[in-house]
PDB file of C-alpha atoms in Angstrom:
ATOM      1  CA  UNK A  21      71.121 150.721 218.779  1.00 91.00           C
ATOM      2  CA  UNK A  22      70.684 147.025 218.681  1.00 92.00           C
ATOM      3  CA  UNK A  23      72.533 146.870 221.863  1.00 93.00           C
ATOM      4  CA  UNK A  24      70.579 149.640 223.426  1.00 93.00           C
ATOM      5  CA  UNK A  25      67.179 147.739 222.479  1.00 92.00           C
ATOM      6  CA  UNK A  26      68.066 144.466 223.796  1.00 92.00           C
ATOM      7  CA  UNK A  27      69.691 145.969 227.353  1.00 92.00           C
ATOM      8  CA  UNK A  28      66.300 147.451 227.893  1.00 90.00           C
ATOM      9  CA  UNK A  29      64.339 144.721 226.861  1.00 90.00           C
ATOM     10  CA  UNK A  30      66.487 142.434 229.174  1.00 90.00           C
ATOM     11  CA  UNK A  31      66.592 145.043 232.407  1.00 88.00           C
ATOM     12  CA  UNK A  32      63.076 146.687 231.656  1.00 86.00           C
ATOM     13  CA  UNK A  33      60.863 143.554 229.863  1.00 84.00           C
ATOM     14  CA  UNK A  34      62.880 140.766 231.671  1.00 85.00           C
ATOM     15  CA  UNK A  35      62.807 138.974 228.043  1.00 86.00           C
ATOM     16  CA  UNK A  36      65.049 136.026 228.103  1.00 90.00           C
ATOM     17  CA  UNK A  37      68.721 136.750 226.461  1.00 90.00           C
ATOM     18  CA  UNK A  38      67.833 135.155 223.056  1.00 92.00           C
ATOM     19  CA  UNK A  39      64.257 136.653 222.630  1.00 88.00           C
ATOM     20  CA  UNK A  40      66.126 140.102 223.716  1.00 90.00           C
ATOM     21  CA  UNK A  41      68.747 139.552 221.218  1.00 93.00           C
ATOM     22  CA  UNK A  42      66.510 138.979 218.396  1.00 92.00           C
ATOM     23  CA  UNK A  43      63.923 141.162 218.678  1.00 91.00           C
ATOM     24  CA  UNK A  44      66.579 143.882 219.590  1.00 91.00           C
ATOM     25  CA  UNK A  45      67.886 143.501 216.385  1.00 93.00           C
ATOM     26  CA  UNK A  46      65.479 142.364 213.943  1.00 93.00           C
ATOM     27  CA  UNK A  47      63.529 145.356 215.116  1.00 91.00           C
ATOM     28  CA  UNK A  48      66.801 147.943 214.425  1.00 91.00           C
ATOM     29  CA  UNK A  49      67.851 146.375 211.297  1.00 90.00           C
ATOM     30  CA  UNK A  50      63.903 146.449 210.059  1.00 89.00           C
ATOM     31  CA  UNK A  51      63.431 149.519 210.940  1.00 88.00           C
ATOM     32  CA  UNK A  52      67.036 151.694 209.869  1.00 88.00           C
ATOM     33  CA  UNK A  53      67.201 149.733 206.712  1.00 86.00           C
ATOM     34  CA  UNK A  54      63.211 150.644 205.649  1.00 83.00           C
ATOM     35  CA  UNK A  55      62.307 146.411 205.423  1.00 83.00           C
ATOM     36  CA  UNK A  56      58.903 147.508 207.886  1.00 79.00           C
ATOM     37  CA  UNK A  57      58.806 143.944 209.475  1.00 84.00           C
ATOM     38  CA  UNK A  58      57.993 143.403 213.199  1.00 85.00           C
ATOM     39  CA  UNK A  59      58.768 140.366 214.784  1.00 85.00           C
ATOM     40  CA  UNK A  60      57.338 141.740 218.793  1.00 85.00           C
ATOM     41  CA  UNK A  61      54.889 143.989 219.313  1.00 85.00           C
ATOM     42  CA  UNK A  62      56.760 146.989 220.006  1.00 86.00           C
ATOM     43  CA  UNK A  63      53.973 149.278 220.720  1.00 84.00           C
ATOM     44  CA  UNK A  64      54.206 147.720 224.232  1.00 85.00           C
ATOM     45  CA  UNK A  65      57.939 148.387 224.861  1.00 87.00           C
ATOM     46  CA  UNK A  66      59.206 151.509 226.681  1.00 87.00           C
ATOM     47  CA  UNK A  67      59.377 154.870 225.203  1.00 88.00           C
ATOM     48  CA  UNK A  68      63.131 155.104 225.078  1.00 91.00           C
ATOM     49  CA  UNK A  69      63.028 151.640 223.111  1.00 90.00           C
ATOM     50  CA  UNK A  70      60.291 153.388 221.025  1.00 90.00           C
ATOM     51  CA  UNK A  71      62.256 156.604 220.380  1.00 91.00           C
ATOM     52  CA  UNK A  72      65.556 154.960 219.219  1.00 92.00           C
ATOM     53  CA  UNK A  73      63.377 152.943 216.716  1.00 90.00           C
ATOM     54  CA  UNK A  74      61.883 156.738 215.649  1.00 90.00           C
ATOM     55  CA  UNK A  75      65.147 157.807 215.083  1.00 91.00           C
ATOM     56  CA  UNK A  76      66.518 155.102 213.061  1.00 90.00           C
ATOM     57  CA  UNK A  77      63.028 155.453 211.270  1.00 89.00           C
ATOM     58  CA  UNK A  78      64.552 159.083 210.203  1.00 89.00           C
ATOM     59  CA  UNK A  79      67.964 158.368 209.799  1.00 89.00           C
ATOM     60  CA  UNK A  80      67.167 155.377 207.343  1.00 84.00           C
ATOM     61  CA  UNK A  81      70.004 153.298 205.401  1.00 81.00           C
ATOM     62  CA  UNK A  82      73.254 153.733 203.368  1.00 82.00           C
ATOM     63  CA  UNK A  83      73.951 156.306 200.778  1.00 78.00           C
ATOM     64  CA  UNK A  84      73.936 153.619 197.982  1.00 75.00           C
ATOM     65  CA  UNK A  85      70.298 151.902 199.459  1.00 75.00           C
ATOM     66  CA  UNK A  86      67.051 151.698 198.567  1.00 74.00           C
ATOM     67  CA  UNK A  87      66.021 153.100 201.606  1.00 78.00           C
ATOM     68  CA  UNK A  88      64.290 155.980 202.915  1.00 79.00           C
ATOM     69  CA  UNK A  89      65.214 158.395 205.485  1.00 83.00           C
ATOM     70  CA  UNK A  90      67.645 161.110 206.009  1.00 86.00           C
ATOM     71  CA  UNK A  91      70.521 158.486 205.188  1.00 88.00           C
ATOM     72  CA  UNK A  92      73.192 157.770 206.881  1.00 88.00           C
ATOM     73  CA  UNK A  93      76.056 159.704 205.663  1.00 88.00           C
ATOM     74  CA  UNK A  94      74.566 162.985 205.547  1.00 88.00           C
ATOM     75  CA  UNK A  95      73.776 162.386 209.513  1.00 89.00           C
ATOM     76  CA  UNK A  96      78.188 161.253 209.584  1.00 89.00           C
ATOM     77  CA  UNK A  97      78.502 164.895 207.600  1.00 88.00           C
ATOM     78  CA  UNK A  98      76.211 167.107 209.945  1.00 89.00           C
ATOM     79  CA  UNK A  99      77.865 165.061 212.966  1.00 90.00           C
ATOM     80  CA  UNK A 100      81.694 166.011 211.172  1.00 88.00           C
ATOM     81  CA  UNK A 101      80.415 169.534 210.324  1.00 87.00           C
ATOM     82  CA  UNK A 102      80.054 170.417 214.425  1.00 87.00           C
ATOM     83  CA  UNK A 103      83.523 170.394 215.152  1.00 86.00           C
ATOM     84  CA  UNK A 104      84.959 172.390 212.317  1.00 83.00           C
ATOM     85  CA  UNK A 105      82.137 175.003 212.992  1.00 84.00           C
ATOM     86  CA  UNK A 106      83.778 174.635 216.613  1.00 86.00           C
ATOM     87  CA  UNK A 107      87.128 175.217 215.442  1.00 85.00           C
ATOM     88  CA  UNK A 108      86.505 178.102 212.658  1.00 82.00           C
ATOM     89  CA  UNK A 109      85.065 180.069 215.699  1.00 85.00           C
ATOM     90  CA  UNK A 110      88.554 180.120 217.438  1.00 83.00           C
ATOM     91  CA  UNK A 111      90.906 180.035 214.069  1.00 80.00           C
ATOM     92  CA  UNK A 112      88.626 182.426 212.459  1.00 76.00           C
ATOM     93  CA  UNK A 113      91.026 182.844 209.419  1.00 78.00           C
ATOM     94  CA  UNK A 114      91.890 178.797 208.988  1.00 73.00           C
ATOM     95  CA  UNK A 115      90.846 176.314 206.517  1.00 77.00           C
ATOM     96  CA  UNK A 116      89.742 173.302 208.167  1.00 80.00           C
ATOM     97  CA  UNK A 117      87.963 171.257 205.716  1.00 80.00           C
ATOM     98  CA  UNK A 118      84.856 168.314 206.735  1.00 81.00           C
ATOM     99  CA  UNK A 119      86.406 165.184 205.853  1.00 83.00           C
ATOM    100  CA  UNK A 120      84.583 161.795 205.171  1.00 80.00           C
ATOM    101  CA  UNK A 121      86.913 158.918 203.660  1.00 81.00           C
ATOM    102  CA  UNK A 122      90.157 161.412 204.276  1.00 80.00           C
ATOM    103  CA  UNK A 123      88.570 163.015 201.528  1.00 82.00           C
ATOM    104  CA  UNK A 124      87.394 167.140 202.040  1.00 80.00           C
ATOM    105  CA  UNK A 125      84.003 167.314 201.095  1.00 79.00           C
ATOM    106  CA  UNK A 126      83.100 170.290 199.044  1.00 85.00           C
ATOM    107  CA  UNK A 127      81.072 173.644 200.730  1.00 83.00           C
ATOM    108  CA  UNK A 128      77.955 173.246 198.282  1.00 86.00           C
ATOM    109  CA  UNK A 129      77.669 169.442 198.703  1.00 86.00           C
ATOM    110  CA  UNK A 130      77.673 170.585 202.775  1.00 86.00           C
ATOM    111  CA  UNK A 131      75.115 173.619 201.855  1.00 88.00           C
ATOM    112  CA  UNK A 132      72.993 170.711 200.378  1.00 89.00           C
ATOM    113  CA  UNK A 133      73.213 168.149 203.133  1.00 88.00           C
ATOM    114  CA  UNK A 134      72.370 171.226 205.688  1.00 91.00           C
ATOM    115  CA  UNK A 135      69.860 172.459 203.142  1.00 90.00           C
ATOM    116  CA  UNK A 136      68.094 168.293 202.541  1.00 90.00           C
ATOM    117  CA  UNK A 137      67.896 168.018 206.774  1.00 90.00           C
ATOM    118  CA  UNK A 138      66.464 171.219 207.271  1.00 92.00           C
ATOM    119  CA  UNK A 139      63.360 170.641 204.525  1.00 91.00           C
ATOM    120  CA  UNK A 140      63.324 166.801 205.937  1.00 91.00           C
ATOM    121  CA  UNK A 141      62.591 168.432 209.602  1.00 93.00           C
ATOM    122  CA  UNK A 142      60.241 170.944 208.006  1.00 94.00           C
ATOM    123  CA  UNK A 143      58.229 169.076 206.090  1.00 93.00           C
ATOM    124  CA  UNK A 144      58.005 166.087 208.979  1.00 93.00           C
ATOM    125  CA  UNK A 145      56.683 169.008 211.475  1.00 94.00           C
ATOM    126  CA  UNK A 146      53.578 170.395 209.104  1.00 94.00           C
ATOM    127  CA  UNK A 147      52.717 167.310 208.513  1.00 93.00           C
ATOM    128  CA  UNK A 148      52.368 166.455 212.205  1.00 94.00           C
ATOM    129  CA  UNK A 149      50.916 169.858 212.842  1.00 95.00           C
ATOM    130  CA  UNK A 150      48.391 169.252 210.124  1.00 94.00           C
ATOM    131  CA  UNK A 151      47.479 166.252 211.528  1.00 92.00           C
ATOM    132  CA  UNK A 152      47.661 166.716 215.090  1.00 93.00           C
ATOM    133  CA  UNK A 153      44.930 169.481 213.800  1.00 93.00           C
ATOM    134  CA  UNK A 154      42.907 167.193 211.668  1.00 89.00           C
ATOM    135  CA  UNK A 155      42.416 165.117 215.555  1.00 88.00           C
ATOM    136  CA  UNK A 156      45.132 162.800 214.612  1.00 87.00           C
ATOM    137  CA  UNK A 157      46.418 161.268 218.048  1.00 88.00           C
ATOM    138  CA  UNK A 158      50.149 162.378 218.533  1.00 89.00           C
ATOM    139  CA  UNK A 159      51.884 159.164 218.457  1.00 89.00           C
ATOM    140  CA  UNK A 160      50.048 158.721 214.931  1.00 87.00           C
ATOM    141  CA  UNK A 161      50.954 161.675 214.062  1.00 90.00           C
ATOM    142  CA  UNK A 162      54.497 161.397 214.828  1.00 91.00           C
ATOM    143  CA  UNK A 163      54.756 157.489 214.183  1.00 89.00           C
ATOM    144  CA  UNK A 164      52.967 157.968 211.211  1.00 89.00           C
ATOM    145  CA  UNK A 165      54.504 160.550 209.583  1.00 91.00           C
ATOM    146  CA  UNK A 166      58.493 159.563 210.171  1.00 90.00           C
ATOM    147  CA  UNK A 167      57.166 156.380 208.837  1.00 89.00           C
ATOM    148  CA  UNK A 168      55.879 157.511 205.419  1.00 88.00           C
ATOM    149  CA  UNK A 169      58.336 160.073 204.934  1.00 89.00           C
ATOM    150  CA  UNK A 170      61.163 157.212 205.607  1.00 87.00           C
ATOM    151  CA  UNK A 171      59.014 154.536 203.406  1.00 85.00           C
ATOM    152  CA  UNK A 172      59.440 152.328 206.946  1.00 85.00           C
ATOM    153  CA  UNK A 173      55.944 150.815 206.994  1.00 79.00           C
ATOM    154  CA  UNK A 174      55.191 150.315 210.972  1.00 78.00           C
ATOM    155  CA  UNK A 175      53.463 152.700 212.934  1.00 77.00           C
ATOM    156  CA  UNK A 176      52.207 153.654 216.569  1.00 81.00           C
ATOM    157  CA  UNK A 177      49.203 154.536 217.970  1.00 76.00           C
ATOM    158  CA  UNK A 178      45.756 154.244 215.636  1.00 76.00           C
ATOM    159  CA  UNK A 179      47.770 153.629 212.758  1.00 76.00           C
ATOM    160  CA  UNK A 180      49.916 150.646 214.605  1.00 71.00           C
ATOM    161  CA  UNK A 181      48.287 147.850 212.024  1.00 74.00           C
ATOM    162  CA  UNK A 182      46.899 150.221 209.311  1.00 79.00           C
ATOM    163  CA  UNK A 183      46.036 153.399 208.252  1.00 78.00           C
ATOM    164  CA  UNK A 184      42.472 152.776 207.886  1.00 80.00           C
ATOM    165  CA  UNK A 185      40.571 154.411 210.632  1.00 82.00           C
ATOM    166  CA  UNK A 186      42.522 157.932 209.888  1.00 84.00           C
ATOM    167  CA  UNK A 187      39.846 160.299 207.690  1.00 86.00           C
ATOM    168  CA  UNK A 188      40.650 161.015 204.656  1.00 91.00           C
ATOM    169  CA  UNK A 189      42.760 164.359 204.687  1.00 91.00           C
ATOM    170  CA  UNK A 190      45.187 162.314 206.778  1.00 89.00           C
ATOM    171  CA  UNK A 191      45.581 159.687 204.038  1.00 90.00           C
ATOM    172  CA  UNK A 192      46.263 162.381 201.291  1.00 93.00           C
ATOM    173  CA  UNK A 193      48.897 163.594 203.736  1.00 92.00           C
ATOM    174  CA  UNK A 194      50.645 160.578 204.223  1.00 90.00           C
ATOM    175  CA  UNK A 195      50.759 159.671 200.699  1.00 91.00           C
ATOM    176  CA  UNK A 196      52.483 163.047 199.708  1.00 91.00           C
ATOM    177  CA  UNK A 197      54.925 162.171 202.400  1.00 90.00           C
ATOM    178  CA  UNK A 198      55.494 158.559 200.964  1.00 88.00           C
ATOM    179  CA  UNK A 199      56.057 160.676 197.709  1.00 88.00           C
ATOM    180  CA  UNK A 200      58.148 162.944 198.929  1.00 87.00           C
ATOM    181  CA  UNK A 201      60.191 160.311 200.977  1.00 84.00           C
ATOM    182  CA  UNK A 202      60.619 158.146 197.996  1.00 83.00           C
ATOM    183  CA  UNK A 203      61.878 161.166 195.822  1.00 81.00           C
ATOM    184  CA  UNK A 204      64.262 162.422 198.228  1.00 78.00           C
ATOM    185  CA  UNK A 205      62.773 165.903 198.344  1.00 82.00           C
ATOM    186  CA  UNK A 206      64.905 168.294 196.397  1.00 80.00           C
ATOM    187  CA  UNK A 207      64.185 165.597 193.096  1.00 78.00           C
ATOM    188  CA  UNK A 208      60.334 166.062 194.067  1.00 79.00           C
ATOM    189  CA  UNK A 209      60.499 169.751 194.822  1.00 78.00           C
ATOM    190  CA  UNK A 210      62.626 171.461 191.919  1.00 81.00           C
ATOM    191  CA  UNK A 211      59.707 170.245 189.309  1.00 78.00           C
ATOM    192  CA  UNK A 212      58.095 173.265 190.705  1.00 77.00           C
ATOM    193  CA  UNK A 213      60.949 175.970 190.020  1.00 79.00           C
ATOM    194  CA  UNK A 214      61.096 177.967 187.168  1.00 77.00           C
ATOM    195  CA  UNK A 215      64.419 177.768 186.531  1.00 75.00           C
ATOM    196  CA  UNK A 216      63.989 173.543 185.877  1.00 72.00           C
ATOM    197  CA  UNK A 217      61.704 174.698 182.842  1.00 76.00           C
ATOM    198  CA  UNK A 218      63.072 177.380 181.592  1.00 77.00           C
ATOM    199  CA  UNK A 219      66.086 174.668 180.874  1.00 66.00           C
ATOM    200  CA  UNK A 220      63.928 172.355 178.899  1.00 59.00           C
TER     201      UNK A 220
END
């Protein structure tokens, strides 16, 4: 992604090699790892630059990390489970398990990963709806919201510097997302089954 960044900021910007380099990467690092610093004003780069930086927004850091996001190794699982879907259509009766470390991963931990990206995708999408609804501008909306469910820190559009022009619906709504982010969802969202009390 780094790479990607800095070849369009060389072809596209015409930044110099080093200033390309840097910003390429500070910016990918920063944003996939959830740090939030800006070192260039990316608002002004090109949309592809801008939607790689979205997406690392989402996908956020390691298993083991601090970070927001979808994390990384439940994006290697979903990108692992593809091909064994593939291959269970034509060997209909094998057992071909996902493997991550030459390791099979179990079908429930796999139902959960499925299970954590769906909500993630769900939950990102009535949020933008909500605000896109409330007279958000889309890149807000979308910027915004990847951003506070991820814990990133940087947005796009009105909310580029801060969050302080948005009325105050739209600041309620990005807060739950920052809560729901930091909680990693299913933590957040099983307080409000009855099963989890009926247990205590």
């Amino acid at each position: 992604a780094g790479l990607i960044i800095m070849s369009d900021l060389l072809l596209v910007y015409k930044f110099p090699l080093e200033g390309a380099f840097r910003h390429g990467f500070f910016q990918t690092i920063s944003f996939m790892t959830c740090t939030g610093f800006v070192s260039e004003n990316y608002a002004i780069w090109s949309s592809f630059s801008i939607l790689i930086l979205l997406l690392l927004m989402a996908i956020g850091g390691s298993a083991g990390s601090t970070s927001g996001g979808i994390k990384v190794v439940r994006i290697v699982l979903l990108w692992r489970m593809i091909p064994v879907e593939l291959r269970k259509i034509v060997h209909q009766r094998g057992i071909i398990p996902v493997r991550l470390n030459e390791n099979g991963v179990k079908e429930d931990l796999l139902h959960r990963v499925l299970a954590f990206i769906i909500l993630f995708i769900i939950i990102l999408l009535t949020a933008v709806l909500l605000l896109l609804f409330m007279g958000v501008d889309p890149k807000a909306a979308v910027f915004g919201s990847v951003s506070c469910m991820s814990n990133v820190g940087p947005g796009l559009g009105s909310v580029y510097s801060n969050f302080s022009s948005l009325p105050m619906v739209a600041k309620w709504i990005f807060s739950a997302l920052m809560l729901i982010g930091r909680l990693e969802i299913f933590t957040l969202f099983i307080l409000f089954t009855s099963a989890f009390w009926r247990q205590r």
